[in-house]
mmCIF file of C-alpha atoms in Angstrom:
data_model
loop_
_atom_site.group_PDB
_atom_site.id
_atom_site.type_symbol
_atom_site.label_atom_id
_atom_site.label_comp_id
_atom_site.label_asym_id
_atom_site.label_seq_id
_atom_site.Cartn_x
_atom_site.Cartn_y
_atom_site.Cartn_z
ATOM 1 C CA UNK A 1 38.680 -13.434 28.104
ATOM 2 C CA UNK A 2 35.845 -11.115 28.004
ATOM 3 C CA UNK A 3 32.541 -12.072 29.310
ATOM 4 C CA UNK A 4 29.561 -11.232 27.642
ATOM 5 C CA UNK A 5 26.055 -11.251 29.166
ATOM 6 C CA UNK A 6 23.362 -12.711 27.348
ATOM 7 C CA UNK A 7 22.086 -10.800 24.267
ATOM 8 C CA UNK A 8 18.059 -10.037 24.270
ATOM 9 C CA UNK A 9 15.698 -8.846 21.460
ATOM 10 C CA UNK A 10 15.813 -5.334 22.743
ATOM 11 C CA UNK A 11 19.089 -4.753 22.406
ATOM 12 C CA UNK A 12 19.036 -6.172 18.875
ATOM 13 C CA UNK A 13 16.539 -3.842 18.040
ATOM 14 C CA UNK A 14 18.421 -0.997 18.448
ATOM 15 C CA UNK A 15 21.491 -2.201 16.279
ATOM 16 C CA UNK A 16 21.353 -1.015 12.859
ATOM 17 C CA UNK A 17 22.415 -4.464 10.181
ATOM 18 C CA UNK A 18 23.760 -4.235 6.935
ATOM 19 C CA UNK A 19 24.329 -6.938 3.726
ATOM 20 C CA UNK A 20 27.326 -8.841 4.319
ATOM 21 C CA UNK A 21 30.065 -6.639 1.981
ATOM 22 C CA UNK A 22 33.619 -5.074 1.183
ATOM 23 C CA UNK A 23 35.945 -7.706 0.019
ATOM 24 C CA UNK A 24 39.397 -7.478 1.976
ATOM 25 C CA UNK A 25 41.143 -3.905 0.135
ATOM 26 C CA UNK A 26 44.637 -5.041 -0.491
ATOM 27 C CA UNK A 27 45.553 -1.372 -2.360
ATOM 28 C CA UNK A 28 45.592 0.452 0.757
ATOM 29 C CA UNK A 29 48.576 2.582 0.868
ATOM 30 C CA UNK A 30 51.606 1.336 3.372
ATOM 31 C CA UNK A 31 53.648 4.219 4.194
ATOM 32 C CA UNK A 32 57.304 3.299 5.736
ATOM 33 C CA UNK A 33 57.770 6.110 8.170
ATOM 34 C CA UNK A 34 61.860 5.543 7.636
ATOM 35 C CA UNK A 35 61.475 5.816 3.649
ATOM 36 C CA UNK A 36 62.715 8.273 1.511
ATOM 37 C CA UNK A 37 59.901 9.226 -0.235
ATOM 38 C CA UNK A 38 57.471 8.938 2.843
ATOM 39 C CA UNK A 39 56.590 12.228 2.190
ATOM 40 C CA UNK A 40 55.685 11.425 -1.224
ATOM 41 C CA UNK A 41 53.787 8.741 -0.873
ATOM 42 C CA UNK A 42 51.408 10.299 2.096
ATOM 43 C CA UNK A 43 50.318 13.529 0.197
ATOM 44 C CA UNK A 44 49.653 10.837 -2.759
ATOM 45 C CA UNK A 45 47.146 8.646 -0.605
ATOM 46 C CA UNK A 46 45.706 11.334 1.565
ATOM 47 C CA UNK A 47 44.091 12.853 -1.865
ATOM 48 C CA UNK A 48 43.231 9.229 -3.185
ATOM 49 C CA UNK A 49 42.113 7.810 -0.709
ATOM 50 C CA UNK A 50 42.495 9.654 2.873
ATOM 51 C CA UNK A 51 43.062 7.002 3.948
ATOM 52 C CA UNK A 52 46.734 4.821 4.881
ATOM 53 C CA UNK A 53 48.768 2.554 6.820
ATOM 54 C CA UNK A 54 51.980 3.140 8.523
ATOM 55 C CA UNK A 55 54.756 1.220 9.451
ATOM 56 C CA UNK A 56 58.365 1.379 11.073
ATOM 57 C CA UNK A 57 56.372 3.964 13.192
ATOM 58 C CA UNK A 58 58.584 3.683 16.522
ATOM 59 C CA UNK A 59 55.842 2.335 18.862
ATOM 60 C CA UNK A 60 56.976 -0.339 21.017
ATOM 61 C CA UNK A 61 54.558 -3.654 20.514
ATOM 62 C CA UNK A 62 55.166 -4.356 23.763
ATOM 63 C CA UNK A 63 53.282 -1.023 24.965
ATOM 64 C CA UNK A 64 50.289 -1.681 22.348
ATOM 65 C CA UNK A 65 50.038 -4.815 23.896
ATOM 66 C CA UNK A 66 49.598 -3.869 27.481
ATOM 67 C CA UNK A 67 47.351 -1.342 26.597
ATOM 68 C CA UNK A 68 45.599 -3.809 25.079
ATOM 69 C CA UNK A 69 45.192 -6.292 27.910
ATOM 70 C CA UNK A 70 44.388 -3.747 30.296
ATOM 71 C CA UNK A 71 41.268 -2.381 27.854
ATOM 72 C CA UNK A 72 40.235 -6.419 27.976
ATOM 73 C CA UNK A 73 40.392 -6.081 31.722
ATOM 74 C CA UNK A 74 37.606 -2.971 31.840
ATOM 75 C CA UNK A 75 35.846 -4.577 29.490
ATOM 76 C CA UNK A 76 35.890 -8.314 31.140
ATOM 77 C CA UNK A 77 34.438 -6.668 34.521
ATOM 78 C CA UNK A 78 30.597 -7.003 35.179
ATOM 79 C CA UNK A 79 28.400 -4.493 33.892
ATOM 80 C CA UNK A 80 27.825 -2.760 37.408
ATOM 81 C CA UNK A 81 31.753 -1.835 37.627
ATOM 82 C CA UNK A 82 31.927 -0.520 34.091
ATOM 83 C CA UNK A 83 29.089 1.748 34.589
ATOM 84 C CA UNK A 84 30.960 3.402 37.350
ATOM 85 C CA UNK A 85 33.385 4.652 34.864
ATOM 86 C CA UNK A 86 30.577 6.495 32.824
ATOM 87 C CA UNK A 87 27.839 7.242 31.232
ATOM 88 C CA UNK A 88 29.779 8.857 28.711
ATOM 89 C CA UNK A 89 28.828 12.800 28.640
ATOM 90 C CA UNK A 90 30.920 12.728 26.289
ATOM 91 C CA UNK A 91 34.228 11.255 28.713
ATOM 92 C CA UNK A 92 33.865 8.192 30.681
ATOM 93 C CA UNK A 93 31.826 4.820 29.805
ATOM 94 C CA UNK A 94 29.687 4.532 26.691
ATOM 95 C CA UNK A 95 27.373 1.208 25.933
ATOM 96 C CA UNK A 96 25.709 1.115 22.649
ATOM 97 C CA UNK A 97 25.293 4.738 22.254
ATOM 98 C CA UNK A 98 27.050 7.253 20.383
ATOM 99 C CA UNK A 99 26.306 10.710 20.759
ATOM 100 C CA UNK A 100 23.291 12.527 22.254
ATOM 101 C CA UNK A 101 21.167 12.225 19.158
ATOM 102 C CA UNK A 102 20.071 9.037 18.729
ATOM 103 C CA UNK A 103 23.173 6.785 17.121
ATOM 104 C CA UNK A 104 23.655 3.323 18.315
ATOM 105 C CA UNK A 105 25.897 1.050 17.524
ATOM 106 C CA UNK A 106 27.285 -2.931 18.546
ATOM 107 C CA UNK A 107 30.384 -1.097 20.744
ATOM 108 C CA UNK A 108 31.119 -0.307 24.257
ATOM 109 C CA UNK A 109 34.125 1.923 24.772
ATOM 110 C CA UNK A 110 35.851 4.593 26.939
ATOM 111 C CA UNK A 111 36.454 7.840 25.829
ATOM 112 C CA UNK A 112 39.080 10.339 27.331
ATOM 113 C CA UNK A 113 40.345 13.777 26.737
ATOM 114 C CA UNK A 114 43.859 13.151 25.427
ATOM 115 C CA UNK A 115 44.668 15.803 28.717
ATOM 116 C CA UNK A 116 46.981 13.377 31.089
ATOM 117 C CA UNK A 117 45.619 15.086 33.894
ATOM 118 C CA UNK A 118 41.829 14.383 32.977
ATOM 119 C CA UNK A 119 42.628 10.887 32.365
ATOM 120 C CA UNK A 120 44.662 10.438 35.857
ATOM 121 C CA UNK A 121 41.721 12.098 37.539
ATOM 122 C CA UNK A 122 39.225 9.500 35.432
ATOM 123 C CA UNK A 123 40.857 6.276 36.573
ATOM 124 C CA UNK A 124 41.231 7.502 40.219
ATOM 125 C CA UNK A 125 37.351 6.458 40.316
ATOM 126 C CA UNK A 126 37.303 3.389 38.198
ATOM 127 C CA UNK A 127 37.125 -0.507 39.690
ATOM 128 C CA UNK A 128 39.890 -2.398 38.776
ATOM 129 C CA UNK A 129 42.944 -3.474 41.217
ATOM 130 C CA UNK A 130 45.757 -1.625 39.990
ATOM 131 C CA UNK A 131 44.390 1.143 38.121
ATOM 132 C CA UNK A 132 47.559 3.285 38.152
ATOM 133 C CA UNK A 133 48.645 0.463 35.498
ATOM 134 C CA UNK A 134 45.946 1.191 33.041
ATOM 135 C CA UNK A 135 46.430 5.006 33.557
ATOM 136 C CA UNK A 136 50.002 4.836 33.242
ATOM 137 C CA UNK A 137 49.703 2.643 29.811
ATOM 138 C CA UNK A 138 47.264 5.315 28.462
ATOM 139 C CA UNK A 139 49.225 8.303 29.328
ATOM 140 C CA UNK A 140 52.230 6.473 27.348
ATOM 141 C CA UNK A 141 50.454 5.180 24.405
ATOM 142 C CA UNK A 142 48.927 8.611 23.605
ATOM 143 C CA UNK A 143 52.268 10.625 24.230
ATOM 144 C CA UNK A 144 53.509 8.328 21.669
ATOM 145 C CA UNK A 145 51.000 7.909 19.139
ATOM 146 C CA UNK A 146 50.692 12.080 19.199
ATOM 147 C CA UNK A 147 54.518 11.775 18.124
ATOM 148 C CA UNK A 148 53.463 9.317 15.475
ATOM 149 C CA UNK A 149 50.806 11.563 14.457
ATOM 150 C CA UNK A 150 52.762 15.301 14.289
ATOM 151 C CA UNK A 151 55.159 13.559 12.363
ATOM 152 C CA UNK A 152 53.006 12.362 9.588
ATOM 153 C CA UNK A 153 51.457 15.901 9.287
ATOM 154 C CA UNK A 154 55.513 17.202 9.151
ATOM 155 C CA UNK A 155 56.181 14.821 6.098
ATOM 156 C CA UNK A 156 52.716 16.743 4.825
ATOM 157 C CA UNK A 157 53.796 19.617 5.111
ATOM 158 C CA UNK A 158 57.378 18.558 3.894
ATOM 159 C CA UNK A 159 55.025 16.767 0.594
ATOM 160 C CA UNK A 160 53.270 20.038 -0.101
ATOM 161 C CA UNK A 161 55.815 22.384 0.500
ATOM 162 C CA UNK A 162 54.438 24.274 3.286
ATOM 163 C CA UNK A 163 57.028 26.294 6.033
ATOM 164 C CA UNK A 164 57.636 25.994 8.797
ATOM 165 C CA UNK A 165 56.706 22.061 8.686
ATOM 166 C CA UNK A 166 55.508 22.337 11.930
ATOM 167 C CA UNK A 167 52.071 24.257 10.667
ATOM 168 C CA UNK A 168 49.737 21.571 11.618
ATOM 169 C CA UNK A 169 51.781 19.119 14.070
ATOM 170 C CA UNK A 170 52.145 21.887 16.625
ATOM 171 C CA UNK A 171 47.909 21.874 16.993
ATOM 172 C CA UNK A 172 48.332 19.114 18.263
ATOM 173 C CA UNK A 173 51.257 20.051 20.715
ATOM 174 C CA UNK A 174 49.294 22.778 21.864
ATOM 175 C CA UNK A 175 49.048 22.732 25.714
ATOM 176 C CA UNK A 176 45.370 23.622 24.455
ATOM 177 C CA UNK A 177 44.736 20.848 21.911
ATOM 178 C CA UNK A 178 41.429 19.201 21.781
ATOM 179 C CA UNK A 179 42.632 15.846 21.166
ATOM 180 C CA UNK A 180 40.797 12.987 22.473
ATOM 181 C CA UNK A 181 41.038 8.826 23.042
ATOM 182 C CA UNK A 182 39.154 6.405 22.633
ATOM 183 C CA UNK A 183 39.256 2.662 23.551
ATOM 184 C CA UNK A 184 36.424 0.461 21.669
ATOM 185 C CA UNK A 185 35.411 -3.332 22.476
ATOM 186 C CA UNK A 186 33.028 -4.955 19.936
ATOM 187 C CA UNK A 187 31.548 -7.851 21.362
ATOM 188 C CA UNK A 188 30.780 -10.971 19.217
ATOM 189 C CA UNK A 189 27.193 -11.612 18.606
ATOM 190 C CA UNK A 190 26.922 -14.956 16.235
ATOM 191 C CA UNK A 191 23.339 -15.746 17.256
ATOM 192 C CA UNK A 192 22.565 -12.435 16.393
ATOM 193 C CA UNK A 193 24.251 -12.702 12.694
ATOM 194 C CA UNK A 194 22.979 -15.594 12.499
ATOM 195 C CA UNK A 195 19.390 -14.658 13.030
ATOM 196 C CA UNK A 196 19.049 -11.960 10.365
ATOM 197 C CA UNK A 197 22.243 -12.979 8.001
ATOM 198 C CA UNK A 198 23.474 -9.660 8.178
ATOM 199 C CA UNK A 199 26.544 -8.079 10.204
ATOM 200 C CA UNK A 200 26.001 -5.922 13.040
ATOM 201 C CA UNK A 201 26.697 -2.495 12.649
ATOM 202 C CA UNK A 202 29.287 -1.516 15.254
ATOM 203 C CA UNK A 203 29.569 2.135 15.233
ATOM 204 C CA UNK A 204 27.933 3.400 11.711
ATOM 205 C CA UNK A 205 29.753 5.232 8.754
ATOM 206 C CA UNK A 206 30.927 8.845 9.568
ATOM 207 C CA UNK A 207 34.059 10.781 9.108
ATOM 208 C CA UNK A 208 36.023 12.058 11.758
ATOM 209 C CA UNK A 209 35.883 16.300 12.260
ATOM 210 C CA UNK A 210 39.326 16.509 13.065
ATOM 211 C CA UNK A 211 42.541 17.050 11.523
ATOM 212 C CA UNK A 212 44.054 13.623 11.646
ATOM 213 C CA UNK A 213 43.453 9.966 13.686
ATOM 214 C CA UNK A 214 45.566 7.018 13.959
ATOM 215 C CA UNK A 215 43.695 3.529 14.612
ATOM 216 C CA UNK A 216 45.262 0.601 15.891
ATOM 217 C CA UNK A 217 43.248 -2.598 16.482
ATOM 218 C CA UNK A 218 43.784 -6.351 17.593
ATOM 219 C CA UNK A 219 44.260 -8.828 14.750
ATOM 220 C CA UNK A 220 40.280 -8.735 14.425
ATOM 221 C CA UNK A 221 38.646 -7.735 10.934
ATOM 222 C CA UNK A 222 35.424 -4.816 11.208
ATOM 223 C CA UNK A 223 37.034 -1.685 9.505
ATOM 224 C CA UNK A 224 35.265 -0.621 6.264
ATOM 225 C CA UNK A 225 36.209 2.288 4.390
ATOM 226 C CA UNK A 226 33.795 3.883 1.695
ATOM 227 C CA UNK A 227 36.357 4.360 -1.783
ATOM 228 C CA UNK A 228 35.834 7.609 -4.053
ATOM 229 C CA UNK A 229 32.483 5.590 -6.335
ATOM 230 C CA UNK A 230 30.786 4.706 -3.026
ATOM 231 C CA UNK A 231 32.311 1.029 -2.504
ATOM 232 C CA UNK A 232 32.360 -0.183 0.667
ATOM 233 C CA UNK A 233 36.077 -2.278 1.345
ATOM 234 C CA UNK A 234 37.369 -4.064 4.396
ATOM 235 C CA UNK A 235 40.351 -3.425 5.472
ATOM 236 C CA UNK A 236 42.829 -5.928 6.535
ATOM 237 C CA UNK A 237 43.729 -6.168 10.210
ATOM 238 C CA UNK A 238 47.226 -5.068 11.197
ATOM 239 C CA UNK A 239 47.769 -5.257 14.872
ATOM 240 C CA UNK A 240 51.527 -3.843 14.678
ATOM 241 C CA UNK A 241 50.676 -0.730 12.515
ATOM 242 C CA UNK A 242 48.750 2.513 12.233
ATOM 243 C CA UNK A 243 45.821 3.468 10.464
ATOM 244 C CA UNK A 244 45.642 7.168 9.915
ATOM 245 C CA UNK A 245 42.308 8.677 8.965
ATOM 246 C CA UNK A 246 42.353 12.136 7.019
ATOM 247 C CA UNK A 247 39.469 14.391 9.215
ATOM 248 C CA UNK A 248 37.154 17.206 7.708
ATOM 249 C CA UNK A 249 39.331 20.120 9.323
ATOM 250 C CA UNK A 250 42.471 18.659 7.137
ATOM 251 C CA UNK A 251 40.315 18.703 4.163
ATOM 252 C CA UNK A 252 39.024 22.388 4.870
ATOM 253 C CA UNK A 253 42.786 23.091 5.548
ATOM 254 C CA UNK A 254 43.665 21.690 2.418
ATOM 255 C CA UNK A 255 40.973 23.161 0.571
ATOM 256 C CA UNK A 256 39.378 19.818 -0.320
ATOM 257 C CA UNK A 257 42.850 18.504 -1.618
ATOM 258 C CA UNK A 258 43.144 16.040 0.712
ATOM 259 C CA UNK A 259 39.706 13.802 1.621
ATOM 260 C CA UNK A 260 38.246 12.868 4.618
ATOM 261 C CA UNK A 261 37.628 9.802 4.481
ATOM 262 C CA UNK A 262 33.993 7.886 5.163
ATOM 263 C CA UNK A 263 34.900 4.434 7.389
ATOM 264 C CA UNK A 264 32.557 2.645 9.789
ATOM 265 C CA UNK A 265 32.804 -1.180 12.142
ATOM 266 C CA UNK A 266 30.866 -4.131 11.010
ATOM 267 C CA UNK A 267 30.915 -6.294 14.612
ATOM 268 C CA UNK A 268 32.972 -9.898 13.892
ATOM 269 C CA UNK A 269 30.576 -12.763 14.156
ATOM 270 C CA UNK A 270 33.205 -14.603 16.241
ATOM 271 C CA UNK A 271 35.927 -12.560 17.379
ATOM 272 C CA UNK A 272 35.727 -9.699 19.644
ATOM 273 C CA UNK A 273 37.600 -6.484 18.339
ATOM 274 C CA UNK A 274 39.267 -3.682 20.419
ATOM 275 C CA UNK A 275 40.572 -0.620 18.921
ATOM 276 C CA UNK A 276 42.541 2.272 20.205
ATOM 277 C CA UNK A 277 42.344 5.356 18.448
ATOM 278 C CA UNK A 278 43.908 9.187 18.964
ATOM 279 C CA UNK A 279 42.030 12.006 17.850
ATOM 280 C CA UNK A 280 44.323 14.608 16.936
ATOM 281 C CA UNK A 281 42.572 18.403 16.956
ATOM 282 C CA UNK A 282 43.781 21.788 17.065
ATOM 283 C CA UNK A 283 42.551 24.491 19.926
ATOM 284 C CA UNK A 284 39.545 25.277 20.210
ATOM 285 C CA UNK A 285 40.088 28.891 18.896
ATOM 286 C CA UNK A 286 41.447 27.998 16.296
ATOM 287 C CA UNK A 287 40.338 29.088 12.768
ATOM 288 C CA UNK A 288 39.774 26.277 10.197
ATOM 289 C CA UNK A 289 40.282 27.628 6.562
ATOM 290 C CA UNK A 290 42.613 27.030 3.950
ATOM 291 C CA UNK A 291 46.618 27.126 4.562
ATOM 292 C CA UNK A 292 47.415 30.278 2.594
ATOM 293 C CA UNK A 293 50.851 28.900 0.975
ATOM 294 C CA UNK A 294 48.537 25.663 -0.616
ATOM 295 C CA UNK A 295 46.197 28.730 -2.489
ATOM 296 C CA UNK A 296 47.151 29.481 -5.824
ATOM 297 C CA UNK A 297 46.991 32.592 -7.664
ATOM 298 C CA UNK A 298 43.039 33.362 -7.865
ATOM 299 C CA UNK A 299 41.919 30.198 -6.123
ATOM 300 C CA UNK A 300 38.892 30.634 -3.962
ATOM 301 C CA UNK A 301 38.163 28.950 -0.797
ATOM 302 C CA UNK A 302 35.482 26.029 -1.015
ATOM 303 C CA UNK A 303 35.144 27.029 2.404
ATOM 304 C CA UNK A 304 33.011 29.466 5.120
ATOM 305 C CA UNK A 305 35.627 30.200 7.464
ATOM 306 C CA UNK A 306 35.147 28.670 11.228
ATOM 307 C CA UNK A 307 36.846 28.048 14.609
ATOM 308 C CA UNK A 308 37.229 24.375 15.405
ATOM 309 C CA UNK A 309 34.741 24.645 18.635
ATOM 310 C CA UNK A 310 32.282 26.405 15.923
ATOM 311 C CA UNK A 311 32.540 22.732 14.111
ATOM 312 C CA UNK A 312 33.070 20.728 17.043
ATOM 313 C CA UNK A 313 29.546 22.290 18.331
ATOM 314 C CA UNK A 314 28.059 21.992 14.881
ATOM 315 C CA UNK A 315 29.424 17.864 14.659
ATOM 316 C CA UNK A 316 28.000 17.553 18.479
ATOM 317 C CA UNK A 317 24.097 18.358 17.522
ATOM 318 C CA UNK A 318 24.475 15.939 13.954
ATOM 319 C CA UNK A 319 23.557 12.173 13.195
ATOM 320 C CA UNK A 320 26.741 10.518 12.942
ATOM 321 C CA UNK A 321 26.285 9.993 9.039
ATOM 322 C CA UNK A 322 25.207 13.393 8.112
ATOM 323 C CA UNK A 323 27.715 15.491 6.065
ATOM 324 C CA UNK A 324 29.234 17.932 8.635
ATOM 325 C CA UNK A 325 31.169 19.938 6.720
ATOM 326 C CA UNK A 326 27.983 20.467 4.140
ATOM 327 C CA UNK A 327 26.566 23.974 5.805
ATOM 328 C CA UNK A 328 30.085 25.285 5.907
ATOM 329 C CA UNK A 329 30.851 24.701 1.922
ATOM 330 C CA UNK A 330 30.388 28.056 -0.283
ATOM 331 C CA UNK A 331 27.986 27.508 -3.136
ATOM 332 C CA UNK A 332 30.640 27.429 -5.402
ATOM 333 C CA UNK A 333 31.723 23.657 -3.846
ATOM 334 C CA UNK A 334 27.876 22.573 -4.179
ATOM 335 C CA UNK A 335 27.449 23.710 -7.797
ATOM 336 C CA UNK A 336 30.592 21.627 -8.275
ATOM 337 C CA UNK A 337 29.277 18.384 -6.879
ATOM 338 C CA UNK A 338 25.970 19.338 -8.374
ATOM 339 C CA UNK A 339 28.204 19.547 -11.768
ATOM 340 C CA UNK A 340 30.056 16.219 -11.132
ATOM 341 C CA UNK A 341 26.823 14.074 -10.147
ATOM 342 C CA UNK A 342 25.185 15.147 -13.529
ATOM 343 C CA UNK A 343 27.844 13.636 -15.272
ATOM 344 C CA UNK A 344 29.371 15.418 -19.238
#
């Protein structure tokens, strides 16, 4: 059980609240991993919704699980221990908040490189009895959830007809990658709902910068994902699956085929939620700009060519809900949204 200390007014007033909203989505896309048209199927929801849910992935429960029990240690352990492990600067211990320029949210979490060695080097310092038990279920659950990962970006490649089908999934097996992971523990604050009648804001709407993330959460609700007309809609919880988020560099890659995909946390009023997600990115070198064999004949890039640290940087000095990618897009993509919002 995780024990929470008293809330107090000052820590309410940092939390951002929102209307009570986003009726359970039961039209996200499940993707069997096993299926024939897998391939099909993910292309198809990565440019409707970028945004999906897979199953028959290969992940033992029994691993998720652990993982899980061990986060709900960390988290259970008095404030003084838990601050050990951190501040977050970015890695290590993060209360309330997110990023260096202001963002707060109803969340505590840990944040790692996806680097084994990092993380073994991390838990050597952290209080908890065994810690080469939480280290070791890290280490396994990433190695795993990478596989997960590199294989949905194969079946994209596979979908859109790119060679060699290993274009994007070996970023991510880069001995370089910047992949990271992140554990998240939303406390539940009902006599805080209850006082304004509005959810807590766990960690506000954004999009995630890189190529491709995979969410899995206990069977706690909180996930939100913004549709293509602005709608905010909950998504289900699904403790034995994936979610997989489509980042900004995949929809630069794609040339804006594929959508990244706007999602934020309301905080449960009674239940506490913890999520682990996997960050896939490429190198930092790396050049983010349109896969040549997905440009047709004459097609222009909506696109200012970059290297992913270029972004990373740029994503580093933002608010969380600012449009990232909007200083790298030619004027030729903003005369098309300009088009668009004014409507025939």
């Amino acid at each position: 059980m995780v024990v929470l200390s008293p809330p107090t007014l000052e820590d309410f007033s940092l939390i951002k609240t929102c209307k009570p909203s986003g009726s359970l989505f039961t039209g996200i896309p499940v993707i069997d991993l096993s299926a024939p048209d897998a391939k099909t199927l993910i292309v198809e929801a990565c440019q409707e919704f970028g945004f999906f849910k897979v199953v028959n992935h290969g992940v033992c429960l029994e691993l998720m699980a652990r993982l899980e029990a061990e986060a709900v240690k960390f988290f259970s352990l008095p404030q003084s221990e838990k601050d050990r492990a951190g501040p977050a600067s970015p890695f290590g211990y993060g209360n309330k908040r997110i990023g260096p320029n202001g963002d707060v949210g109803w969340i505590e979490y840990l944040l790692f490189s996806a680097n084994p060695d990092f993380i073994s080097q991390k838990f050597l310092s952290m209080s908890q009895e065994k810690p080469e038990v939480f280290r070791s279920a890290v280490n396994e659950y990433i190695w795993k959830v990478r596989g997960v990962v590199c294989r949905v970006l194969e079946l994209i490649a596979d979908g859109l007809r790119i060679e060699p089908r290993d274009v994007l999934s070996k970023l991510l097996r880069d001995e370089k990658s910047d992949s990271f992971f992140r554990l998240n523990h939303y406390p539940p604050r009902p006599e805080l709902q209850a006082l304004s009648g509005r959810n807590l804001v766990g960690f506000g709407e954004h999009t995630d910068p890189q190529i491709m993330s995979a969410v899995r959460s206990n069977n706690t609700t909180g996930l939100q994902i913004s549709l293509r007309d602005g709608t905010w809609v909950s998504v289900p919880p699904d403790q034995s699956s994936f979610f997989i988020n489509v980042g900004d560099s995949l929809q630069v890659m794609t040339n804006g085929r594929f959508r990244s995909v706007r999602h934020r946390v309301l905080a449960d009023s009674l239940k506490p939620r913890v999520s682990m997600i996997y960050f896939g990115g490429p190198p930092l070198s790396e050049k983010i700009t349109p896969l040549p064999p997905l440009m047709e004949e004459g097609e222009e890039s909506l696109y200012k060519e970059f290297t992913w640290w270029e972004y990373k940087n740029s994503a580093y000095k933002s608010r969380l809900g600012d449009n990232r990618l909007g200083q790298f897009e030619k004027i030729i993509k903003k005369k098309k949204k300009a088009a668009a919002a004014a409507g025939p």
